[in-house]
PDB file of C-alpha atoms in Angstrom:
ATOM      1  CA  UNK A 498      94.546 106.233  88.740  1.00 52.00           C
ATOM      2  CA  UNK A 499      96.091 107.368  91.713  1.00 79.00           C
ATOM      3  CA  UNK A 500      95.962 104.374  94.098  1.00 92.00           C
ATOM      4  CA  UNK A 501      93.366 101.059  94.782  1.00 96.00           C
ATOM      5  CA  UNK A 502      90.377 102.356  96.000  1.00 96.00           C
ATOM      6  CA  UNK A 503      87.893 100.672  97.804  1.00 97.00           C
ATOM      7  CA  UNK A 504      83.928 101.268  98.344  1.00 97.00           C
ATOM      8  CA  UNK A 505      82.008 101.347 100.525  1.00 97.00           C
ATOM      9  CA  UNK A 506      85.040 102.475 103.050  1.00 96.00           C
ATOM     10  CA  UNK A 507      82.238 101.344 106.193  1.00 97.00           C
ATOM     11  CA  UNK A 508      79.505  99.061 105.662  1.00 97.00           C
ATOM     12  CA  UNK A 509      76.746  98.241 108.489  1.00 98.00           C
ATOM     13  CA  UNK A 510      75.083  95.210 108.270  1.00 97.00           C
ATOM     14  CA  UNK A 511      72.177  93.178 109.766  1.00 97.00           C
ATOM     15  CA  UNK A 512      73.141  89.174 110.188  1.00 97.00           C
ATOM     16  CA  UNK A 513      71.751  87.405 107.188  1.00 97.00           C
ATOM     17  CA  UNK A 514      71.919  90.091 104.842  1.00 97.00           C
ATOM     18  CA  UNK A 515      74.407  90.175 101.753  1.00 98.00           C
ATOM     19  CA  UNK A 516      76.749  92.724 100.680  1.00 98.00           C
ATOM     20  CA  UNK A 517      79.170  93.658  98.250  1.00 98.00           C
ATOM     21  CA  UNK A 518      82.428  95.460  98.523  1.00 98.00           C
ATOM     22  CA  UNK A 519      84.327  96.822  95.796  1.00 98.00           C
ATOM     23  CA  UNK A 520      88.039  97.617  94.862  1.00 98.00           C
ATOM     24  CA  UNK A 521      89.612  99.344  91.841  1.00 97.00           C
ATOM     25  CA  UNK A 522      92.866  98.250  91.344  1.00 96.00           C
ATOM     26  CA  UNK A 523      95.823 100.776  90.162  1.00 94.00           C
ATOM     27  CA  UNK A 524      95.375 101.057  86.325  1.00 93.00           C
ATOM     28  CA  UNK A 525      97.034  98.647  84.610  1.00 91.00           C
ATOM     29  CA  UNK A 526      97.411  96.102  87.831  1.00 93.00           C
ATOM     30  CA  UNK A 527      97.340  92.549  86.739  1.00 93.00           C
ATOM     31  CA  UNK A 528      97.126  90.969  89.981  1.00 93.00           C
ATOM     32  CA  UNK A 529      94.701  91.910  92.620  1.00 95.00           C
ATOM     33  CA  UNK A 530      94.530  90.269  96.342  1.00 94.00           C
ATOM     34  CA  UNK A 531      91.851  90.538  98.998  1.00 97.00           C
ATOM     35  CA  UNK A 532      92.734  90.209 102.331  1.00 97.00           C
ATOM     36  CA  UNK A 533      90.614  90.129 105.827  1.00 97.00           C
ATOM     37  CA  UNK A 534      91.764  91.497 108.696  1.00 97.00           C
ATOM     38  CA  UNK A 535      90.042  91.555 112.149  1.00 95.00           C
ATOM     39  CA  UNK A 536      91.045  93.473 115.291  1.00 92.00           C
ATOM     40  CA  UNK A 537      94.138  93.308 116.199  1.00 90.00           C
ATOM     41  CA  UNK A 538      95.158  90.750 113.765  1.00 92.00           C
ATOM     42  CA  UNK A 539      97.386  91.010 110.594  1.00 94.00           C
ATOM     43  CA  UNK A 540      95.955  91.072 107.380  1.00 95.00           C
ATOM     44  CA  UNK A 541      94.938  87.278 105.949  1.00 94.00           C
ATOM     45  CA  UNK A 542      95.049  86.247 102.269  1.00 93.00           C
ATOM     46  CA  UNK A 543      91.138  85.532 101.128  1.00 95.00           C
ATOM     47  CA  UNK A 544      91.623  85.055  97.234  1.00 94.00           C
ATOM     48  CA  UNK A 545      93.969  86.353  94.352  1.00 92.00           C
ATOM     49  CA  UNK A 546      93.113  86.733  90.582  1.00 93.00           C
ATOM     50  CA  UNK A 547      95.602  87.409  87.583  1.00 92.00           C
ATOM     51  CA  UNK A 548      93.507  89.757  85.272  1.00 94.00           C
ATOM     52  CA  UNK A 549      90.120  88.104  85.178  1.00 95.00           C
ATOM     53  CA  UNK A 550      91.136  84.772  86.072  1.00 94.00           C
ATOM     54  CA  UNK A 551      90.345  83.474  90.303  1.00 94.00           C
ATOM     55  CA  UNK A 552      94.254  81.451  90.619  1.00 90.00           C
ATOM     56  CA  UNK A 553      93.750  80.824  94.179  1.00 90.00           C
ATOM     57  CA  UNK A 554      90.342  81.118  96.539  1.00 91.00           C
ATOM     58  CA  UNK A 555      91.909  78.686  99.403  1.00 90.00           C
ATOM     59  CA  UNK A 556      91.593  81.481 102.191  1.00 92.00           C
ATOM     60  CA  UNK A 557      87.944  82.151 101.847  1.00 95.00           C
ATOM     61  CA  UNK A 558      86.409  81.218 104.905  1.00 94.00           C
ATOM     62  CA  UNK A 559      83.279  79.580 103.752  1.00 94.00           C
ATOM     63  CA  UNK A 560      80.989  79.002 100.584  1.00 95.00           C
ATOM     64  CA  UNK A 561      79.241  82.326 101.883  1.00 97.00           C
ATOM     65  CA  UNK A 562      82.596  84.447 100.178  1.00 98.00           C
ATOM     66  CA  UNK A 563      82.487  84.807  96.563  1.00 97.00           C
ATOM     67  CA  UNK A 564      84.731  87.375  94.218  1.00 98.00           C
ATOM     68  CA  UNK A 565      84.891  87.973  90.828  1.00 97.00           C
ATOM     69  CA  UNK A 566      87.143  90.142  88.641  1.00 97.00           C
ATOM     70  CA  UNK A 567      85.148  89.719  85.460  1.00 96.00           C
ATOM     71  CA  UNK A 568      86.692  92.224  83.246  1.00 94.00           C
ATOM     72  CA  UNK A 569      90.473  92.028  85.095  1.00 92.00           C
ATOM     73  CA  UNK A 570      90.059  95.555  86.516  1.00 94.00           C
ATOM     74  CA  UNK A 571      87.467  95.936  88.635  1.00 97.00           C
ATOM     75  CA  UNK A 572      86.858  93.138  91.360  1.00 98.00           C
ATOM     76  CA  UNK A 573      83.606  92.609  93.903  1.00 98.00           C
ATOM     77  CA  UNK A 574      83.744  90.656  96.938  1.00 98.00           C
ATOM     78  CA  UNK A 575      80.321  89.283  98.132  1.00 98.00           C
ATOM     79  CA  UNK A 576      79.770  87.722 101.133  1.00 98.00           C
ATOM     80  CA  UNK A 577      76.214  86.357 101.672  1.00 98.00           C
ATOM     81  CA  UNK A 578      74.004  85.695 104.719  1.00 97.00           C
ATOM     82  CA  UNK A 579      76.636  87.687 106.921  1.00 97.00           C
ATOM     83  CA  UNK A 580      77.334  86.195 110.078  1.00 97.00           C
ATOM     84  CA  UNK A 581      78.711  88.127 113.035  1.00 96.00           C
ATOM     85  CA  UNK A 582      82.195  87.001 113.000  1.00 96.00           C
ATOM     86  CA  UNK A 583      82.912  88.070 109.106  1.00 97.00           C
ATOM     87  CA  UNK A 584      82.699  91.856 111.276  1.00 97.00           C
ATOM     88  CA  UNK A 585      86.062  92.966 109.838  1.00 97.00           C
ATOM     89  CA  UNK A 586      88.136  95.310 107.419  1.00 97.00           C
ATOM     90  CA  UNK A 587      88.562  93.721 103.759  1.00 98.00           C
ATOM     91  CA  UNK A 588      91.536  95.102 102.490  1.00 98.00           C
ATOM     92  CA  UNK A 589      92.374  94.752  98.284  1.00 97.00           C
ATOM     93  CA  UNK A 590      95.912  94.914  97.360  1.00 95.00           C
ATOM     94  CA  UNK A 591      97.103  95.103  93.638  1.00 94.00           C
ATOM     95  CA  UNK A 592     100.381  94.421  91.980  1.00 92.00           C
ATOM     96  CA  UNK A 593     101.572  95.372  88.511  1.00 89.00           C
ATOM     97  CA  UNK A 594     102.780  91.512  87.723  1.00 83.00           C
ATOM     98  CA  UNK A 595     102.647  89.800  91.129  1.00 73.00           C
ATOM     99  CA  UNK A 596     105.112  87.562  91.805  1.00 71.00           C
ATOM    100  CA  UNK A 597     107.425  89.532  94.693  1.00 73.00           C
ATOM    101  CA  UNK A 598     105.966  92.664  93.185  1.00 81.00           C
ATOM    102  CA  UNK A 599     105.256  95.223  96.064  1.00 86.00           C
ATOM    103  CA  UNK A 600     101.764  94.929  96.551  1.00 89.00           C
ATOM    104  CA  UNK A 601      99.706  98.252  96.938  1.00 92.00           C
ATOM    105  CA  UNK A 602      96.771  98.323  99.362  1.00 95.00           C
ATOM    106  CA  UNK A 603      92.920 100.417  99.228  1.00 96.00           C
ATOM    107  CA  UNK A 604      91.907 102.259 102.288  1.00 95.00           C
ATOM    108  CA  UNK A 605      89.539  99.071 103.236  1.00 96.00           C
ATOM    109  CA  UNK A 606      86.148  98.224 103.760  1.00 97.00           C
ATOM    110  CA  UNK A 607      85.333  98.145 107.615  1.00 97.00           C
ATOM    111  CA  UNK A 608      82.417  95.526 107.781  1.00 98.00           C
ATOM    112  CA  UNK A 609      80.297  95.573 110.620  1.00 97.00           C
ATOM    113  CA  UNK A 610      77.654  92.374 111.318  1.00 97.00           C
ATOM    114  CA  UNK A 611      74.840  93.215 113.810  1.00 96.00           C
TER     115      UNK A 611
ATOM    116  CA  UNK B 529     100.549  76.922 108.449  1.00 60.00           C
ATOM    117  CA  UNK B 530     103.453  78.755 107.486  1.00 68.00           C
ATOM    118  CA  UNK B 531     104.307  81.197 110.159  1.00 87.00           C
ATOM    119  CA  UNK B 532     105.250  84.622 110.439  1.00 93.00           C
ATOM    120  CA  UNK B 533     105.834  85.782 113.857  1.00 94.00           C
ATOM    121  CA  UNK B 534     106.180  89.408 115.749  1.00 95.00           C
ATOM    122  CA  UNK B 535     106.276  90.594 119.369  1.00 90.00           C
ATOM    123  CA  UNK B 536     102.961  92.234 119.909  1.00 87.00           C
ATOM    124  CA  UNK B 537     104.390  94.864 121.669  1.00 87.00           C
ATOM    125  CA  UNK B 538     103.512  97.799 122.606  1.00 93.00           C
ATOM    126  CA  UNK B 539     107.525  98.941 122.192  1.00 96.00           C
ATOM    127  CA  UNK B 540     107.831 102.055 124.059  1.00 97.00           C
ATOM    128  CA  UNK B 541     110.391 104.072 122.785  1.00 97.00           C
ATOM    129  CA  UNK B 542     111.757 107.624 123.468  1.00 97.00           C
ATOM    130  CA  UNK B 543     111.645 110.338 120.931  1.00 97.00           C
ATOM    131  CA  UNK B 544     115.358 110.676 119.174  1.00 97.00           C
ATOM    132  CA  UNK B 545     116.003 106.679 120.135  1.00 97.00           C
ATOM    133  CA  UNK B 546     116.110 103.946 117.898  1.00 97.00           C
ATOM    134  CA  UNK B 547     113.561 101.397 117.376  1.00 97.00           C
ATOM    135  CA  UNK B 548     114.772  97.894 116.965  1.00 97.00           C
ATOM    136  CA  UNK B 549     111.516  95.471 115.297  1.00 97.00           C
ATOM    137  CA  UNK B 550     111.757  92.135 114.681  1.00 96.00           C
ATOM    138  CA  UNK B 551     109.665  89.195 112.557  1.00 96.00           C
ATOM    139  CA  UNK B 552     110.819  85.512 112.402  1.00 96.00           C
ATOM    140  CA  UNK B 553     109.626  83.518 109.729  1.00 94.00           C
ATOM    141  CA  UNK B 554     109.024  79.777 109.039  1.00 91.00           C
ATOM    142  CA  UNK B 555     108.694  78.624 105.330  1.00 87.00           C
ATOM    143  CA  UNK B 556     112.649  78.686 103.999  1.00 87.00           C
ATOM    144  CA  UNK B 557     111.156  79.395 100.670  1.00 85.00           C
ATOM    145  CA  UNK B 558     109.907  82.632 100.693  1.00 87.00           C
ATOM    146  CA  UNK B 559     111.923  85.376  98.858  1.00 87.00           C
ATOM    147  CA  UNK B 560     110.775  88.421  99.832  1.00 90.00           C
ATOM    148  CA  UNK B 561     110.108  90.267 102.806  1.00 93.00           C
ATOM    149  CA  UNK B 562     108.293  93.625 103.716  1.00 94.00           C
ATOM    150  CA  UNK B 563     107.638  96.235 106.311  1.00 97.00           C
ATOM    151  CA  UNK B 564     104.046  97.766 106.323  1.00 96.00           C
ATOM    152  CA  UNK B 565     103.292 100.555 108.708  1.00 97.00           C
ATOM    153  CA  UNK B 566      99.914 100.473 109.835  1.00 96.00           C
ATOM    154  CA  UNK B 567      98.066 103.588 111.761  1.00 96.00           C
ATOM    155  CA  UNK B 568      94.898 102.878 113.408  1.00 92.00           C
ATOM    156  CA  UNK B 569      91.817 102.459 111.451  1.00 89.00           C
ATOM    157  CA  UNK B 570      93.989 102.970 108.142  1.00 92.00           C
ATOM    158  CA  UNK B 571      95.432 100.493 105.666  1.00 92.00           C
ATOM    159  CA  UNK B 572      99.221  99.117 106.130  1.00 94.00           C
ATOM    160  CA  UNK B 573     101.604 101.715 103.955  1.00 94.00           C
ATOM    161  CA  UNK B 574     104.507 100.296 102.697  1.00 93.00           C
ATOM    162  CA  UNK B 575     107.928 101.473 104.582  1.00 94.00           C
ATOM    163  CA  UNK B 576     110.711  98.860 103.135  1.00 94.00           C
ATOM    164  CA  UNK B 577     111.187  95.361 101.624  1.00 94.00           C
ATOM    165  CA  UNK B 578     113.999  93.439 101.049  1.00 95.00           C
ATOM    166  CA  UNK B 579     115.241  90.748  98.954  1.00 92.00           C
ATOM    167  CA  UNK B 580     118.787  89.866  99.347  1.00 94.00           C
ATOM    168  CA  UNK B 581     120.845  88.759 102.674  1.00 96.00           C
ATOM    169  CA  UNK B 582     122.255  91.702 104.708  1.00 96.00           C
ATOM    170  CA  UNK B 583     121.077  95.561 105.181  1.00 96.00           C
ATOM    171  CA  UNK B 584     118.929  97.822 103.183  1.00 97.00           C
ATOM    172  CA  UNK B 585     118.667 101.575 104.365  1.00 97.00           C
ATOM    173  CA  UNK B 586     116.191 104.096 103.056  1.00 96.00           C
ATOM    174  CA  UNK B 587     116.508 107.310 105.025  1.00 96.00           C
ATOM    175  CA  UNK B 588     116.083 106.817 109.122  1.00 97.00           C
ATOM    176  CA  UNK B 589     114.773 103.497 108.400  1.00 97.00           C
ATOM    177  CA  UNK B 590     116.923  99.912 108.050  1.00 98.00           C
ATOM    178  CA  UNK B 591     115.932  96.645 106.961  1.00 97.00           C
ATOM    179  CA  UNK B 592     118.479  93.869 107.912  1.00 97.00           C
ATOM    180  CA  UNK B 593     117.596  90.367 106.304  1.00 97.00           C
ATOM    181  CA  UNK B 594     119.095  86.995 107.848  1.00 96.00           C
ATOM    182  CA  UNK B 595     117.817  83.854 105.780  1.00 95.00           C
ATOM    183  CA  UNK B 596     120.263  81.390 107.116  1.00 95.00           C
ATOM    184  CA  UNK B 597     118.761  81.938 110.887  1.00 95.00           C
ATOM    185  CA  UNK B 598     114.787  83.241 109.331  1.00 95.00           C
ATOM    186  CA  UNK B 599     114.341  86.750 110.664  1.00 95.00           C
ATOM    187  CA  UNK B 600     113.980  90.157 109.140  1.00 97.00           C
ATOM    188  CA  UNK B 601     114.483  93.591 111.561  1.00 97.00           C
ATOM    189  CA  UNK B 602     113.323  96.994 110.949  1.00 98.00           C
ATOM    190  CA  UNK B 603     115.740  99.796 112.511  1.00 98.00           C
ATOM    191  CA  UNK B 604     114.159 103.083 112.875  1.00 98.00           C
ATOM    192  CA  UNK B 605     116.647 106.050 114.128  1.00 98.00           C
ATOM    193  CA  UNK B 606     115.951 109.276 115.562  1.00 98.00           C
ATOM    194  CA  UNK B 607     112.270 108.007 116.198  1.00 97.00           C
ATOM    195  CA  UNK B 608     109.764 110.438 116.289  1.00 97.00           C
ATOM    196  CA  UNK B 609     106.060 110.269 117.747  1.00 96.00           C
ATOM    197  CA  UNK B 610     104.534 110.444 114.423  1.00 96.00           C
ATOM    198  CA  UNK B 611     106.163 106.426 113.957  1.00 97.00           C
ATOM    199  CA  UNK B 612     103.969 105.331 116.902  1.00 97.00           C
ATOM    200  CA  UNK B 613     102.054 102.962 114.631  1.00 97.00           C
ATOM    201  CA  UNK B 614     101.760  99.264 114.395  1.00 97.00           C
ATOM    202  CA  UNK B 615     104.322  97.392 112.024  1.00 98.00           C
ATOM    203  CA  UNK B 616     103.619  94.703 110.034  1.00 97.00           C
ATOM    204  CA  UNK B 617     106.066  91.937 108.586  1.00 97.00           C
ATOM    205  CA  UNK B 618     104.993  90.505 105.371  1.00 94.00           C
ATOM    206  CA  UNK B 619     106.629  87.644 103.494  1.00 92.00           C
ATOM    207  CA  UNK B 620     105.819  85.742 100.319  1.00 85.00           C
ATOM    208  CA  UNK B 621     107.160  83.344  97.766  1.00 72.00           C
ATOM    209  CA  UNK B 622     106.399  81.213  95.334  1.00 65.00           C
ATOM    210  CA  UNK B 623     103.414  79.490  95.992  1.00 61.00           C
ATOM    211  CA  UNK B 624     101.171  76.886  93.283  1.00 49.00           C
ATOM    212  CA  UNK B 625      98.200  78.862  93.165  1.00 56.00           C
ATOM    213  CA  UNK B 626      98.026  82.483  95.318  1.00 63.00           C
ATOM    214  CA  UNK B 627     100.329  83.847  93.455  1.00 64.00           C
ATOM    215  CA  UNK B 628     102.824  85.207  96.143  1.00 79.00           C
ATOM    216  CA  UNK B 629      99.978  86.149  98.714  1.00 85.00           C
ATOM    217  CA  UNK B 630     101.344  87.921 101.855  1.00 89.00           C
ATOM    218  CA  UNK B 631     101.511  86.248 104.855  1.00 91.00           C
ATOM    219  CA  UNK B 632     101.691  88.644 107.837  1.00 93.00           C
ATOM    220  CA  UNK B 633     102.487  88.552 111.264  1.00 94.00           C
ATOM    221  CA  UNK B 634     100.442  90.224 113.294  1.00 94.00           C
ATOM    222  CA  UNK B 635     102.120  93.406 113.768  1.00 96.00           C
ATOM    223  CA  UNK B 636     104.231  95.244 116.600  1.00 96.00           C
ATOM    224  CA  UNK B 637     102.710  97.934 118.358  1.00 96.00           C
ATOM    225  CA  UNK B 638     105.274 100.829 118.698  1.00 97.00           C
ATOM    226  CA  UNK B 639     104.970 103.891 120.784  1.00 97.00           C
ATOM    227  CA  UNK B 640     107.153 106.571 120.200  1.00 97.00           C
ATOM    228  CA  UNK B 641     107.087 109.378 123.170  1.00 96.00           C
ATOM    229  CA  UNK B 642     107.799 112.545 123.544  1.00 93.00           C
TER     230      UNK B 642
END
């Protein structure tokens, strides 16, 4: 594939409703990162998984984030019962190995709570 | 918290002039460092990284790395108005779990004008 894409690239929700945001890693990619960034802000590490396995889900800010990677391509981020201030872009980043591999980012998914 | 810090700008420079961008950093252990360019409402694009002590040049844009005293610049010459962006440093490093996660500052605003 060309790049990590992302969908949905906006999402509109009402508060207490769940959604799910999707990234496709570059082909072959072991590691994949999700990030959240609000306005204004640099990007902030939410969770990373090598192939299908979750090595690190420190930076999710509450039991409402969840992510999988079930198949080590393809990984969902789900955030349930939004709340207002999880309005943000969620950015995915892949590497090929990870380590200090460059990591590549999707185009984002701009969340907004109502 | 380790730290990764950047003037917030804006930088207002004129077109032709350099532009002179600067991150300090706080953990001692991280290895590798990176410049994203970030245009509004888009995801950060990756201009340089470096690894090693000293200078790293990739067309009109510099990277100069100083471990000993934390900081990482990024020189861009003959600045044009299509560089009016906001530039993200990234470091990582070895890290138990999050496999090398970013950590980002958050970003210098630069204007380039005509």
């Amino acid at each position: 594939g060309a790049g990590v894409s992302q969908s949905p690239r906006y999402k509109v929700a009402k508060r207490g409703q769940d959604v799910a945001l999707r990234c496709d890693p570059i082909s072959g990619h072991v590691s994949l990162f999700w990030y959240q960034q609000a306005l204004g802000q640099g990007p902030e590490f939410l969770t990373y998984f090598q192939n299908e396995a979750q090595l690190d889900k420190s930076g999710l800010p509450s039991d409402r984030f969840f992510a999988e990677r079930p198949e080590g391509s393809v990984s969902t981020l789900k955030i349930q019962r939004t709340q207002q201030e999880d309005s943000a872009v969620y950015l995915c980043a892949s590497t090929l190995q990870g380590g200090t591999d460059t990591q590549y980012f999707g185009p984002g998914t701009r969340l907004t709570v109502l | 918290q380790k730290e990764v810090e950047q003037n917030s700008g804006p930088l207002s420079v004129p077109e032709g002039a350099i532009a002179s961008l600067n991150c300090t950093y706080s953990d001692r252990g991280s290895q590798s460092f990176f410049w994203y360019r970030q245009y509004s409402g888009k995801s950060p694009e990756l201009i340089m990284f470096i690894y090693s002590n000293g200078d790293k040049e990739d067309g009109r844009f510099t990277a100069q790395l100083n471990k000993a005293s934390q900081y990482v610049s990024l020189l861009i010459r003959d600045s044009q108005p299509s560089d009016s962006a906001t530039y993200l440093c990234a470091v990582n490093g070895p890290n138990s779990n999050s496999g090398y996660a970013l950590n980002f500052g958050k970003g210098t605003s630069l204007l380039v004008t005509p």
